[in-house]
Every structure is written in structure tokens, then in C-alpha cells.
Amino acid sequence: MSVLHHTDLLVVGAGPAGYTAAIYAARASMKPILVTGMQPGGQLTITTDVENYPGFAEPIQGPWLMEQMRAQAEHVGTNIVYDLITEASLKNGQDADGYFHLKGDSGDEYRARTVVIATGAQAKWLGLEAETRLRTGGVSACATCDGFFYRGKTVAVVGGGNTAVEEALYLTHHAETVHLIHRRDTLRAERILQDRLLAHPKIKTHWNVAVNDIIGGGTPEVVQAVELKNTETGALSRIDVDGVFVAIGHHPNTGPFREQVACDADGYIITEAGGTQTSIPGVFAAGDVQDRIFRQAVTAAGTGCMAALEAERFISNIPAMTKT
């Protein structure tokens, strides 16, 4: 049987941004409801060692960190609902009673004074079976997150756009050798980035080749090499590497919100400079769904805090609104 939920703040998404928004909103007595979506915990649930989240001297496990955020959100008063928002009526603003209307896959309906969209983003992958098998054994989509583990080692970066070139350049601060693998004979990255990459002594660029397979070995299994296929001749070759960074872009998880709020050409939600307000007053966006640059757990948490504070301010600036 479907349930009708009412709240001052509905948080959609259960990653660092969503949980942080819920924590701040609950402490502000907004009685938030957080709808988890299909992957509670977000991308950190598939991340093993986390060394760059402040407050922990030793590496922590991504799933553990997200479990702690969930427990904290519940402890301060967040109502967590395991559901997936499939419909949202936002673009026409609030109804006469001051509510936005959303609907979940469960059939439940949600009426919210304010909404924080914190549905995150997902890395694009090559589609190889080995990517999944070796996700915790040397395959990554975030150099900033995992580059530290490859000090003095050899890594490969796959891609040819700004993200791939930036990742390759970043990895030179840790790795001894960085192989950039690109399926074409020219890069799509900005010229200044191309110039830096091509001039860097630690980076070796491989043109007209695609990753045919990622080869692992050992116990536990870790990346040992990449098998490349020439896109012109079909010839196979191999490069021994310790890690593979896939940098071919991300998909923002805008889902039912794509047609409701203003988004850029790639689907990232557009927010006001210096804040989290979207094109719809009372609707805010936090985390990777609106951040195409940093994509870090700590920055996502920061924007989650901002979104909750902005939502609280939005409600307090409408004196006639009667809270439910």
C-alpha cells in the first residue's frame, strides 16, 4: 500500500552529499526524509581504501564510511526511506499549499517544502569484464582518489579528453611512468593541456589503440597489464602496468530531474555560483550531480551542508508558510 510522506526537506540520494544535507537539516529541526535511490552510499560503496577523507589517520573503507554517515543521519532524526524517485513535479514550482510533488518506484508519494537533489554521477566504463573483476585490484576512475597508491609504479590512463589528460598529468606526481592510451590519433583536450602532456617526460602516449583487455594475476588478483588493439590494423600488443585509470567521462544521475531543472549539455544540474540553488526556487542540488570538476567525497559533503543551510533559509524567508 502506498504512503503519502510530508516533509520540510526531501533529500534524494544517499551519498556523502545527501547524508550531509540530511544531517544538517535534521539538526535544524526540518525533519528531513532521505530517499536512498538504487545505490545507498553512492560510489564510495565500491571504493576500498579511502585515505583523503579528513579526520582519519589510517585508511578507511568506503562502505564503512557511508554506513557511519547513514547511522549519523538517522541518529539526529532523518527518516531514511529505501525507495527510488521516478517522477518529479518541480518546474512549475510549489503547489498552492507550498509543496513540491514527487513519486517513488514503490508507489509512495512525497510532498516536500524544499528538495535537495544529491543523486551523484557514475563513471563511464569501457565495458570489459575485467573492469568489474579488478575494480578493487587496480582499476579506477579517479586519479585524485587512488593515485597515491601508485607511488613509483607504472599506470595507464584511458581517454583523450580533458579528464584523461588532467588525470595523466596528476598521476605523474606519484607514478614513475604514465601511459596514455587513446583510440584516435589526436586528443580532444584543450591545447594547453595537450602541450603539457606531450612535453612531460613521465608520460608516454599511445595513439590509435583501444584497450582490448585488462590482465590480472596473483592472489588477491591485481592488475598486471593491459592488452591493446590497434584501431587501424587490429594488431595486439601488451603493456605491463600496475594500475589502470579509465577517464572517458561521467554520467550525472539526473534521472527524472533532467527535464525539471536547468542542466548543462552533459546533464549536470546547473546551480548558482557559490551556492546550490537550481533554476527552481526551493530546489537545490549537491554533490557530483552538479559538480563536474572535483568529484570528491569531501566536496560533495560540503555542498550537501550548503544545500541544507540554503533550504532552511528558503523556508525561514516565507513567514506565511506553515510547517508540517
mmCIF file of C-alpha atoms in Angstrom:
data_model
loop_
_atom_site.group_PDB
_atom_site.id
_atom_site.type_symbol
_atom_site.label_atom_id
_atom_site.label_comp_id
_atom_site.label_asym_id
_atom_site.label_seq_id
_atom_site.Cartn_x
_atom_site.Cartn_y
_atom_site.Cartn_z
ATOM 1 C CA MET A 1 0.000 0.000 0.000
ATOM 2 C CA SER A 2 1.408 3.386 -0.995
ATOM 3 C CA VAL A 3 2.237 6.013 1.631
ATOM 4 C CA LEU A 4 1.994 9.801 1.432
ATOM 5 C CA HIS A 5 5.007 11.495 3.038
ATOM 6 C CA HIS A 6 5.249 15.157 4.081
ATOM 7 C CA THR A 7 8.480 16.950 4.940
ATOM 8 C CA ASP A 8 10.169 20.329 5.043
ATOM 9 C CA LEU A 9 13.120 18.854 3.144
ATOM 10 C CA LEU A 10 13.288 15.845 0.865
ATOM 11 C CA VAL A 11 16.823 14.652 0.128
ATOM 12 C CA VAL A 12 17.136 12.481 -2.952
ATOM 13 C CA GLY A 13 20.300 10.393 -2.889
ATOM 14 C CA ALA A 14 22.332 8.621 -0.222
ATOM 15 C CA GLY A 15 25.945 9.562 -0.887
ATOM 16 C CA PRO A 16 28.147 11.992 1.065
ATOM 17 C CA ALA A 17 26.155 14.977 -0.241
ATOM 18 C CA GLY A 18 22.763 13.509 0.581
ATOM 19 C CA TYR A 19 23.662 12.233 4.041
ATOM 20 C CA THR A 20 25.347 15.521 4.972
ATOM 21 C CA ALA A 21 22.347 17.529 3.801
ATOM 22 C CA ALA A 22 20.104 15.296 5.888
ATOM 23 C CA ILE A 23 22.316 15.622 8.971
ATOM 24 C CA TYR A 24 22.286 19.421 8.836
ATOM 25 C CA ALA A 25 18.573 19.557 8.086
ATOM 26 C CA ALA A 26 17.721 17.217 10.947
ATOM 27 C CA ARG A 27 19.778 19.300 13.363
ATOM 28 C CA ALA A 28 17.785 22.317 12.171
ATOM 29 C CA SER A 29 14.533 20.512 13.111
ATOM 30 C CA MET A 30 13.421 20.233 9.477
ATOM 31 C CA LYS A 31 12.518 16.542 9.936
ATOM 32 C CA PRO A 32 14.075 15.548 6.597
ATOM 33 C CA ILE A 33 13.219 12.467 4.612
ATOM 34 C CA LEU A 34 16.071 10.918 2.638
ATOM 35 C CA VAL A 35 15.192 8.664 -0.301
ATOM 36 C CA THR A 36 18.194 6.416 -0.906
ATOM 37 C CA GLY A 37 17.864 5.509 -4.591
ATOM 38 C CA MET A 38 19.265 2.313 -6.077
ATOM 39 C CA GLN A 39 22.783 2.591 -4.617
ATOM 40 C CA PRO A 40 22.720 3.723 -0.985
ATOM 41 C CA GLY A 41 26.154 5.062 -0.207
ATOM 42 C CA GLY A 42 26.921 6.038 -3.789
ATOM 43 C CA GLN A 43 30.285 5.420 -5.421
ATOM 44 C CA LEU A 44 32.044 5.026 -2.089
ATOM 45 C CA THR A 45 30.342 1.658 -1.659
ATOM 46 C CA ILE A 46 32.662 0.305 -4.375
ATOM 47 C CA THR A 47 35.739 2.098 -3.007
ATOM 48 C CA THR A 48 38.099 0.200 -0.732
ATOM 49 C CA ASP A 49 40.841 2.249 0.923
ATOM 50 C CA VAL A 50 39.918 5.899 1.483
ATOM 51 C CA GLU A 51 42.882 7.995 2.609
ATOM 52 C CA ASN A 52 41.768 11.522 1.730
ATOM 53 C CA TYR A 53 38.640 11.993 3.852
ATOM 54 C CA PRO A 54 39.556 14.317 6.737
ATOM 55 C CA GLY A 55 39.549 13.020 10.287
ATOM 56 C CA PHE A 56 41.043 9.557 9.830
ATOM 57 C CA ALA A 57 44.780 8.978 10.314
ATOM 58 C CA GLU A 58 44.633 5.496 8.818
ATOM 59 C CA PRO A 59 42.915 4.379 5.584
ATOM 60 C CA ILE A 60 39.235 3.579 5.996
ATOM 61 C CA GLN A 61 36.859 1.535 3.889
ATOM 62 C CA GLY A 62 34.401 3.395 1.674
ATOM 63 C CA PRO A 63 31.386 1.243 2.622
ATOM 64 C CA TRP A 64 32.186 1.711 6.324
ATOM 65 C CA LEU A 65 32.352 5.490 5.921
ATOM 66 C CA MET A 66 28.949 5.541 4.231
ATOM 67 C CA GLU A 67 27.469 3.309 6.921
ATOM 68 C CA GLN A 68 28.692 5.772 9.538
ATOM 69 C CA MET A 69 27.100 8.680 7.649
ATOM 70 C CA ARG A 70 23.827 6.768 7.407
ATOM 71 C CA ALA A 71 23.863 5.983 11.121
ATOM 72 C CA GLN A 72 24.638 9.603 11.990
ATOM 73 C CA ALA A 73 21.819 10.882 9.780
ATOM 74 C CA GLU A 74 19.361 8.526 11.456
ATOM 75 C CA HIS A 75 20.684 9.342 14.928
ATOM 76 C CA VAL A 76 19.942 13.057 14.545
ATOM 77 C CA GLY A 77 16.439 12.430 13.220
ATOM 78 C CA THR A 78 16.479 11.712 9.475
ATOM 79 C CA ASN A 79 13.777 9.400 8.172
ATOM 80 C CA ILE A 80 15.552 7.182 5.624
ATOM 81 C CA VAL A 81 13.306 5.571 3.018
ATOM 82 C CA TYR A 82 14.609 2.868 0.697
ATOM 83 C CA ASP A 83 12.911 3.941 -2.492
ATOM 84 C CA LEU A 84 13.746 5.376 -5.916
ATOM 85 C CA ILE A 85 12.264 8.662 -7.115
ATOM 86 C CA THR A 86 10.842 8.067 -10.586
ATOM 87 C CA GLU A 87 8.643 11.140 -11.075
ATOM 88 C CA ALA A 88 9.124 14.744 -10.007
ATOM 89 C CA SER A 89 6.945 17.789 -10.498
ATOM 90 C CA LEU A 90 9.284 20.709 -9.907
ATOM 91 C CA LYS A 91 9.464 23.014 -12.904
ATOM 92 C CA ASN A 92 6.154 24.707 -12.175
ATOM 93 C CA GLY A 93 7.226 25.435 -8.618
ATOM 94 C CA GLN A 94 5.358 24.574 -5.448
ATOM 95 C CA ASP A 95 1.626 23.992 -5.399
ATOM 96 C CA ALA A 96 -0.826 26.333 -3.681
ATOM 97 C CA ASP A 97 -0.015 24.739 -0.332
ATOM 98 C CA GLY A 98 3.725 25.249 -0.794
ATOM 99 C CA TYR A 99 4.738 21.701 -1.720
ATOM 100 C CA PHE A 100 6.708 20.027 -4.475
ATOM 101 C CA HIS A 101 5.347 16.644 -5.547
ATOM 102 C CA LEU A 102 7.484 13.558 -6.207
ATOM 103 C CA LYS A 103 6.722 9.886 -6.596
ATOM 104 C CA GLY A 104 8.751 6.773 -5.836
ATOM 105 C CA ASP A 105 9.085 3.447 -7.588
ATOM 106 C CA SER A 106 7.311 1.920 -4.570
ATOM 107 C CA GLY A 107 4.210 3.978 -5.344
ATOM 108 C CA ASP A 108 4.785 6.236 -2.340
ATOM 109 C CA GLU A 109 4.218 9.945 -2.865
ATOM 110 C CA TYR A 110 6.376 12.668 -1.364
ATOM 111 C CA ARG A 111 5.296 16.248 -0.664
ATOM 112 C CA ALA A 112 8.207 18.496 0.247
ATOM 113 C CA ARG A 113 8.645 22.190 1.005
ATOM 114 C CA THR A 114 12.181 22.007 -0.349
ATOM 115 C CA VAL A 115 14.168 19.400 -2.256
ATOM 116 C CA VAL A 116 17.877 18.573 -2.376
ATOM 117 C CA ILE A 117 18.919 16.564 -5.419
ATOM 118 C CA ALA A 118 22.037 14.585 -4.469
ATOM 119 C CA THR A 119 21.867 11.666 -6.873
ATOM 120 C CA GLY A 120 25.549 11.722 -7.834
ATOM 121 C CA ALA A 121 27.229 10.610 -11.023
ATOM 122 C CA GLN A 122 28.676 7.415 -12.392
ATOM 123 C CA ALA A 123 31.917 6.919 -14.260
ATOM 124 C CA LYS A 124 31.703 5.698 -17.827
ATOM 125 C CA TRP A 125 33.481 2.388 -18.256
ATOM 126 C CA LEU A 126 34.896 0.510 -21.206
ATOM 127 C CA GLY A 127 32.513 -2.407 -20.803
ATOM 128 C CA LEU A 128 35.165 -5.042 -20.123
ATOM 129 C CA GLU A 129 34.512 -7.898 -17.730
ATOM 130 C CA ALA A 130 37.918 -7.296 -16.166
ATOM 131 C CA GLU A 131 36.895 -3.772 -15.137
ATOM 132 C CA THR A 132 34.383 -5.185 -12.695
ATOM 133 C CA ARG A 133 36.581 -8.059 -11.562
ATOM 134 C CA LEU A 134 39.559 -5.797 -10.876
ATOM 135 C CA ARG A 135 37.670 -2.766 -9.544
ATOM 136 C CA THR A 136 39.370 -3.243 -6.178
ATOM 137 C CA GLY A 137 42.589 -4.589 -7.668
ATOM 138 C CA GLY A 138 43.956 -1.710 -9.689
ATOM 139 C CA VAL A 139 41.150 -0.406 -11.916
ATOM 140 C CA SER A 140 39.935 3.067 -11.003
ATOM 141 C CA ALA A 141 38.083 6.047 -12.428
ATOM 142 C CA CYS A 142 39.590 8.636 -10.074
ATOM 143 C CA ALA A 143 43.278 9.543 -10.072
ATOM 144 C CA THR A 144 42.820 12.039 -7.251
ATOM 145 C CA CYS A 145 41.274 9.305 -5.115
ATOM 146 C CA ASP A 146 43.689 6.471 -5.882
ATOM 147 C CA GLY A 147 46.851 7.905 -7.447
ATOM 148 C CA PHE A 148 48.628 7.922 -4.076
ATOM 149 C CA PHE A 149 48.717 4.116 -4.109
ATOM 150 C CA TYR A 150 50.910 4.056 -7.232
ATOM 151 C CA ARG A 151 53.986 5.865 -5.975
ATOM 152 C CA GLY A 152 56.956 4.805 -8.080
ATOM 153 C CA LYS A 153 54.813 2.457 -10.173
ATOM 154 C CA THR A 154 53.557 2.275 -13.759
ATOM 155 C CA VAL A 155 49.976 3.137 -14.663
ATOM 156 C CA ALA A 156 47.795 3.531 -17.738
ATOM 157 C CA VAL A 157 45.184 6.231 -18.359
ATOM 158 C CA VAL A 158 42.492 5.572 -20.962
ATOM 159 C CA GLY A 159 40.938 8.513 -22.803
ATOM 160 C CA GLY A 160 41.700 11.581 -24.861
ATOM 161 C CA GLY A 161 39.677 14.451 -23.415
ATOM 162 C CA ASN A 162 40.385 16.987 -20.702
ATOM 163 C CA THR A 163 39.658 14.481 -17.942
ATOM 164 C CA ALA A 164 42.122 11.906 -19.261
ATOM 165 C CA VAL A 165 44.904 14.444 -19.804
ATOM 166 C CA GLU A 166 44.363 16.021 -16.394
ATOM 167 C CA GLU A 167 44.374 12.581 -14.754
ATOM 168 C CA ALA A 168 47.594 11.630 -16.557
ATOM 169 C CA LEU A 169 49.306 14.852 -15.508
ATOM 170 C CA TYR A 170 48.150 14.419 -11.916
ATOM 171 C CA LEU A 171 49.450 10.847 -11.787
ATOM 172 C CA THR A 172 52.963 11.994 -12.702
ATOM 173 C CA HIS A 173 53.211 13.299 -9.128
ATOM 174 C CA HIS A 174 53.039 9.698 -7.920
ATOM 175 C CA ALA A 175 53.772 7.170 -10.669
ATOM 176 C CA GLU A 176 57.133 6.625 -12.309
ATOM 177 C CA THR A 177 55.598 6.129 -15.760
ATOM 178 C CA VAL A 178 52.160 7.055 -17.104
ATOM 179 C CA HIS A 179 50.894 5.519 -20.349
ATOM 180 C CA LEU A 180 48.103 7.494 -22.020
ATOM 181 C CA ILE A 181 46.021 5.217 -24.249
ATOM 182 C CA HIS A 182 43.861 6.846 -26.904
ATOM 183 C CA ARG A 183 41.866 5.232 -29.688
ATOM 184 C CA ARG A 184 42.437 8.127 -32.097
ATOM 185 C CA ASP A 185 45.481 9.986 -33.437
ATOM 186 C CA THR A 186 44.612 13.338 -31.878
ATOM 187 C CA LEU A 187 43.471 14.408 -28.426
ATOM 188 C CA ARG A 188 40.242 16.234 -27.705
ATOM 189 C CA ALA A 189 41.670 18.037 -24.687
ATOM 190 C CA GLU A 190 42.360 21.765 -24.611
ATOM 191 C CA ARG A 191 45.563 22.743 -26.408
ATOM 192 C CA ILE A 192 47.340 23.951 -23.277
ATOM 193 C CA LEU A 193 46.725 20.593 -21.604
ATOM 194 C CA GLN A 194 47.900 18.723 -24.693
ATOM 195 C CA ASP A 195 51.120 20.717 -24.741
ATOM 196 C CA ARG A 196 51.811 19.927 -21.095
ATOM 197 C CA LEU A 197 51.096 16.248 -21.577
ATOM 198 C CA LEU A 198 53.161 15.793 -24.729
ATOM 199 C CA ALA A 199 56.118 17.601 -23.159
ATOM 200 C CA HIS A 200 56.076 15.640 -19.897
ATOM 201 C CA PRO A 201 58.967 13.160 -19.601
ATOM 202 C CA LYS A 202 56.985 10.686 -17.483
ATOM 203 C CA ILE A 203 54.094 10.334 -19.955
ATOM 204 C CA LYS A 204 54.135 8.003 -22.944
ATOM 205 C CA THR A 205 51.274 8.442 -25.416
ATOM 206 C CA HIS A 206 49.913 5.505 -27.418
ATOM 207 C CA TRP A 207 47.884 6.516 -30.472
ATOM 208 C CA ASN A 208 45.220 4.574 -32.374
ATOM 209 C CA VAL A 209 44.902 1.830 -29.777
ATOM 210 C CA ALA A 210 41.986 0.684 -27.646
ATOM 211 C CA VAL A 211 42.055 -1.425 -24.505
ATOM 212 C CA ASN A 212 41.156 -4.939 -25.582
ATOM 213 C CA ASP A 213 41.508 -6.438 -22.112
ATOM 214 C CA ILE A 214 42.915 -5.796 -18.661
ATOM 215 C CA ILE A 215 45.076 -8.646 -17.436
ATOM 216 C CA GLY A 216 45.245 -9.554 -13.776
ATOM 217 C CA GLY A 217 47.120 -12.059 -11.697
ATOM 218 C CA GLY A 218 48.178 -13.051 -8.210
ATOM 219 C CA THR A 219 46.196 -13.669 -5.031
ATOM 220 C CA PRO A 220 44.357 -11.453 -4.425
ATOM 221 C CA GLU A 221 44.139 -10.666 -8.112
ATOM 222 C CA VAL A 222 45.578 -7.300 -9.158
ATOM 223 C CA VAL A 223 46.229 -5.546 -12.460
ATOM 224 C CA GLN A 224 49.367 -6.700 -14.225
ATOM 225 C CA ALA A 225 48.991 -5.453 -17.801
ATOM 226 C CA VAL A 226 46.723 -4.013 -20.468
ATOM 227 C CA GLU A 227 46.206 -5.662 -23.831
ATOM 228 C CA LEU A 228 45.846 -3.120 -26.617
ATOM 229 C CA LYS A 229 44.319 -3.464 -30.058
ATOM 230 C CA ASN A 230 45.386 -1.179 -32.879
ATOM 231 C CA THR A 231 42.265 0.514 -34.236
ATOM 232 C CA GLU A 232 43.688 0.565 -37.778
ATOM 233 C CA THR A 233 45.474 -2.793 -38.144
ATOM 234 C CA GLY A 234 43.886 -4.913 -35.422
ATOM 235 C CA ALA A 235 47.327 -5.882 -34.116
ATOM 236 C CA LEU A 236 47.526 -6.751 -30.431
ATOM 237 C CA SER A 237 50.174 -5.517 -28.017
ATOM 238 C CA ARG A 238 50.727 -5.524 -24.273
ATOM 239 C CA ILE A 239 51.951 -3.006 -21.716
ATOM 240 C CA ASP A 240 52.832 -4.083 -18.191
ATOM 241 C CA VAL A 241 51.169 -1.746 -15.683
ATOM 242 C CA ASP A 242 50.244 -1.738 -12.010
ATOM 243 C CA GLY A 243 47.022 0.215 -12.384
ATOM 244 C CA VAL A 244 44.501 1.357 -14.989
ATOM 245 C CA PHE A 245 42.595 4.642 -14.764
ATOM 246 C CA VAL A 246 39.554 4.878 -17.034
ATOM 247 C CA ALA A 247 38.956 8.545 -17.850
ATOM 248 C CA ILE A 248 36.309 8.647 -20.547
ATOM 249 C CA GLY A 249 33.784 10.756 -18.684
ATOM 250 C CA HIS A 250 30.907 10.538 -16.218
ATOM 251 C CA HIS A 251 27.117 10.284 -16.370
ATOM 252 C CA PRO A 252 25.308 12.569 -13.900
ATOM 253 C CA ASN A 253 22.383 10.679 -12.386
ATOM 254 C CA THR A 254 19.778 13.325 -13.107
ATOM 255 C CA GLY A 255 17.039 10.802 -13.908
ATOM 256 C CA PRO A 256 13.560 12.339 -13.571
ATOM 257 C CA PHE A 257 15.073 15.758 -12.787
ATOM 258 C CA ARG A 258 16.684 16.247 -16.208
ATOM 259 C CA GLU A 259 13.576 17.929 -17.645
ATOM 260 C CA GLN A 260 12.640 19.686 -14.410
ATOM 261 C CA VAL A 261 15.659 21.873 -13.648
ATOM 262 C CA ALA A 262 18.233 23.561 -15.862
ATOM 263 C CA CYS A 263 21.110 21.275 -16.840
ATOM 264 C CA ASP A 264 24.180 21.756 -18.994
ATOM 265 C CA ALA A 265 24.767 19.909 -22.264
ATOM 266 C CA ASP A 266 26.103 16.843 -20.435
ATOM 267 C CA GLY A 267 23.226 16.656 -17.985
ATOM 268 C CA TYR A 268 24.876 18.174 -14.905
ATOM 269 C CA ILE A 269 22.460 20.301 -12.889
ATOM 270 C CA ILE A 270 23.291 23.993 -13.066
ATOM 271 C CA THR A 271 23.462 25.775 -9.708
ATOM 272 C CA GLU A 272 24.030 29.393 -8.788
ATOM 273 C CA ALA A 273 27.652 30.454 -8.400
ATOM 274 C CA GLY A 274 28.770 29.965 -4.834
ATOM 275 C CA GLY A 275 25.640 28.036 -3.860
ATOM 276 C CA THR A 276 23.404 25.074 -4.565
ATOM 277 C CA GLN A 277 20.193 26.776 -5.736
ATOM 278 C CA THR A 278 18.940 25.354 -9.040
ATOM 279 C CA SER A 279 16.784 27.121 -11.611
ATOM 280 C CA ILE A 280 13.737 26.321 -9.446
ATOM 281 C CA PRO A 281 13.464 28.278 -6.159
ATOM 282 C CA GLY A 282 13.351 25.816 -3.270
ATOM 283 C CA VAL A 283 15.144 23.059 -5.214
ATOM 284 C CA PHE A 284 18.843 22.600 -4.539
ATOM 285 C CA ALA A 285 21.498 20.286 -5.969
ATOM 286 C CA ALA A 286 24.584 18.977 -4.195
ATOM 287 C CA GLY A 287 27.465 16.639 -4.909
ATOM 288 C CA ASP A 288 28.544 15.051 -8.160
ATOM 289 C CA VAL A 289 25.199 15.602 -9.882
ATOM 290 C CA GLN A 290 26.204 19.281 -10.145
ATOM 291 C CA ASP A 291 29.994 19.050 -9.787
ATOM 292 C CA ARG A 292 31.794 18.033 -12.964
ATOM 293 C CA ILE A 293 35.200 19.242 -11.771
ATOM 294 C CA PHE A 294 36.171 17.967 -8.313
ATOM 295 C CA ARG A 295 34.004 14.861 -7.739
ATOM 296 C CA GLN A 296 35.373 14.151 -4.255
ATOM 297 C CA ALA A 297 33.554 12.831 -1.200
ATOM 298 C CA VAL A 298 34.639 15.814 0.883
ATOM 299 C CA THR A 299 33.458 18.394 -1.667
ATOM 300 C CA ALA A 300 30.176 16.519 -2.066
ATOM 301 C CA ALA A 301 29.677 16.610 1.700
ATOM 302 C CA GLY A 302 30.445 20.332 1.687
ATOM 303 C CA THR A 303 27.798 21.097 -0.903
ATOM 304 C CA GLY A 304 25.359 18.894 1.000
ATOM 305 C CA CYS A 305 25.872 21.132 4.016
ATOM 306 C CA MET A 306 25.377 24.215 1.847
ATOM 307 C CA ALA A 307 22.159 22.828 0.352
ATOM 308 C CA ALA A 308 20.630 22.128 3.773
ATOM 309 C CA LEU A 309 21.508 25.591 5.049
ATOM 310 C CA GLU A 310 20.089 27.210 1.917
ATOM 311 C CA ALA A 311 16.911 25.137 2.211
ATOM 312 C CA GLU A 312 16.480 26.181 5.839
ATOM 313 C CA ARG A 313 16.975 29.833 4.856
ATOM 314 C CA PHE A 314 14.486 29.447 1.997
ATOM 315 C CA ILE A 315 11.766 28.203 4.357
ATOM 316 C CA SER A 316 12.501 30.783 7.037
ATOM 317 C CA ASN A 317 12.137 33.570 4.476
ATOM 318 C CA ILE A 318 8.487 32.628 3.838
ATOM 319 C CA PRO A 319 6.740 33.715 7.059
ATOM 320 C CA ALA A 320 3.293 32.625 5.887
ATOM 321 C CA MET A 321 4.408 29.046 5.374
ATOM 322 C CA THR A 322 3.004 26.660 7.948
ATOM 323 C CA LYS A 323 5.376 23.774 8.552
ATOM 324 C CA THR A 324 4.051 20.249 8.631
#
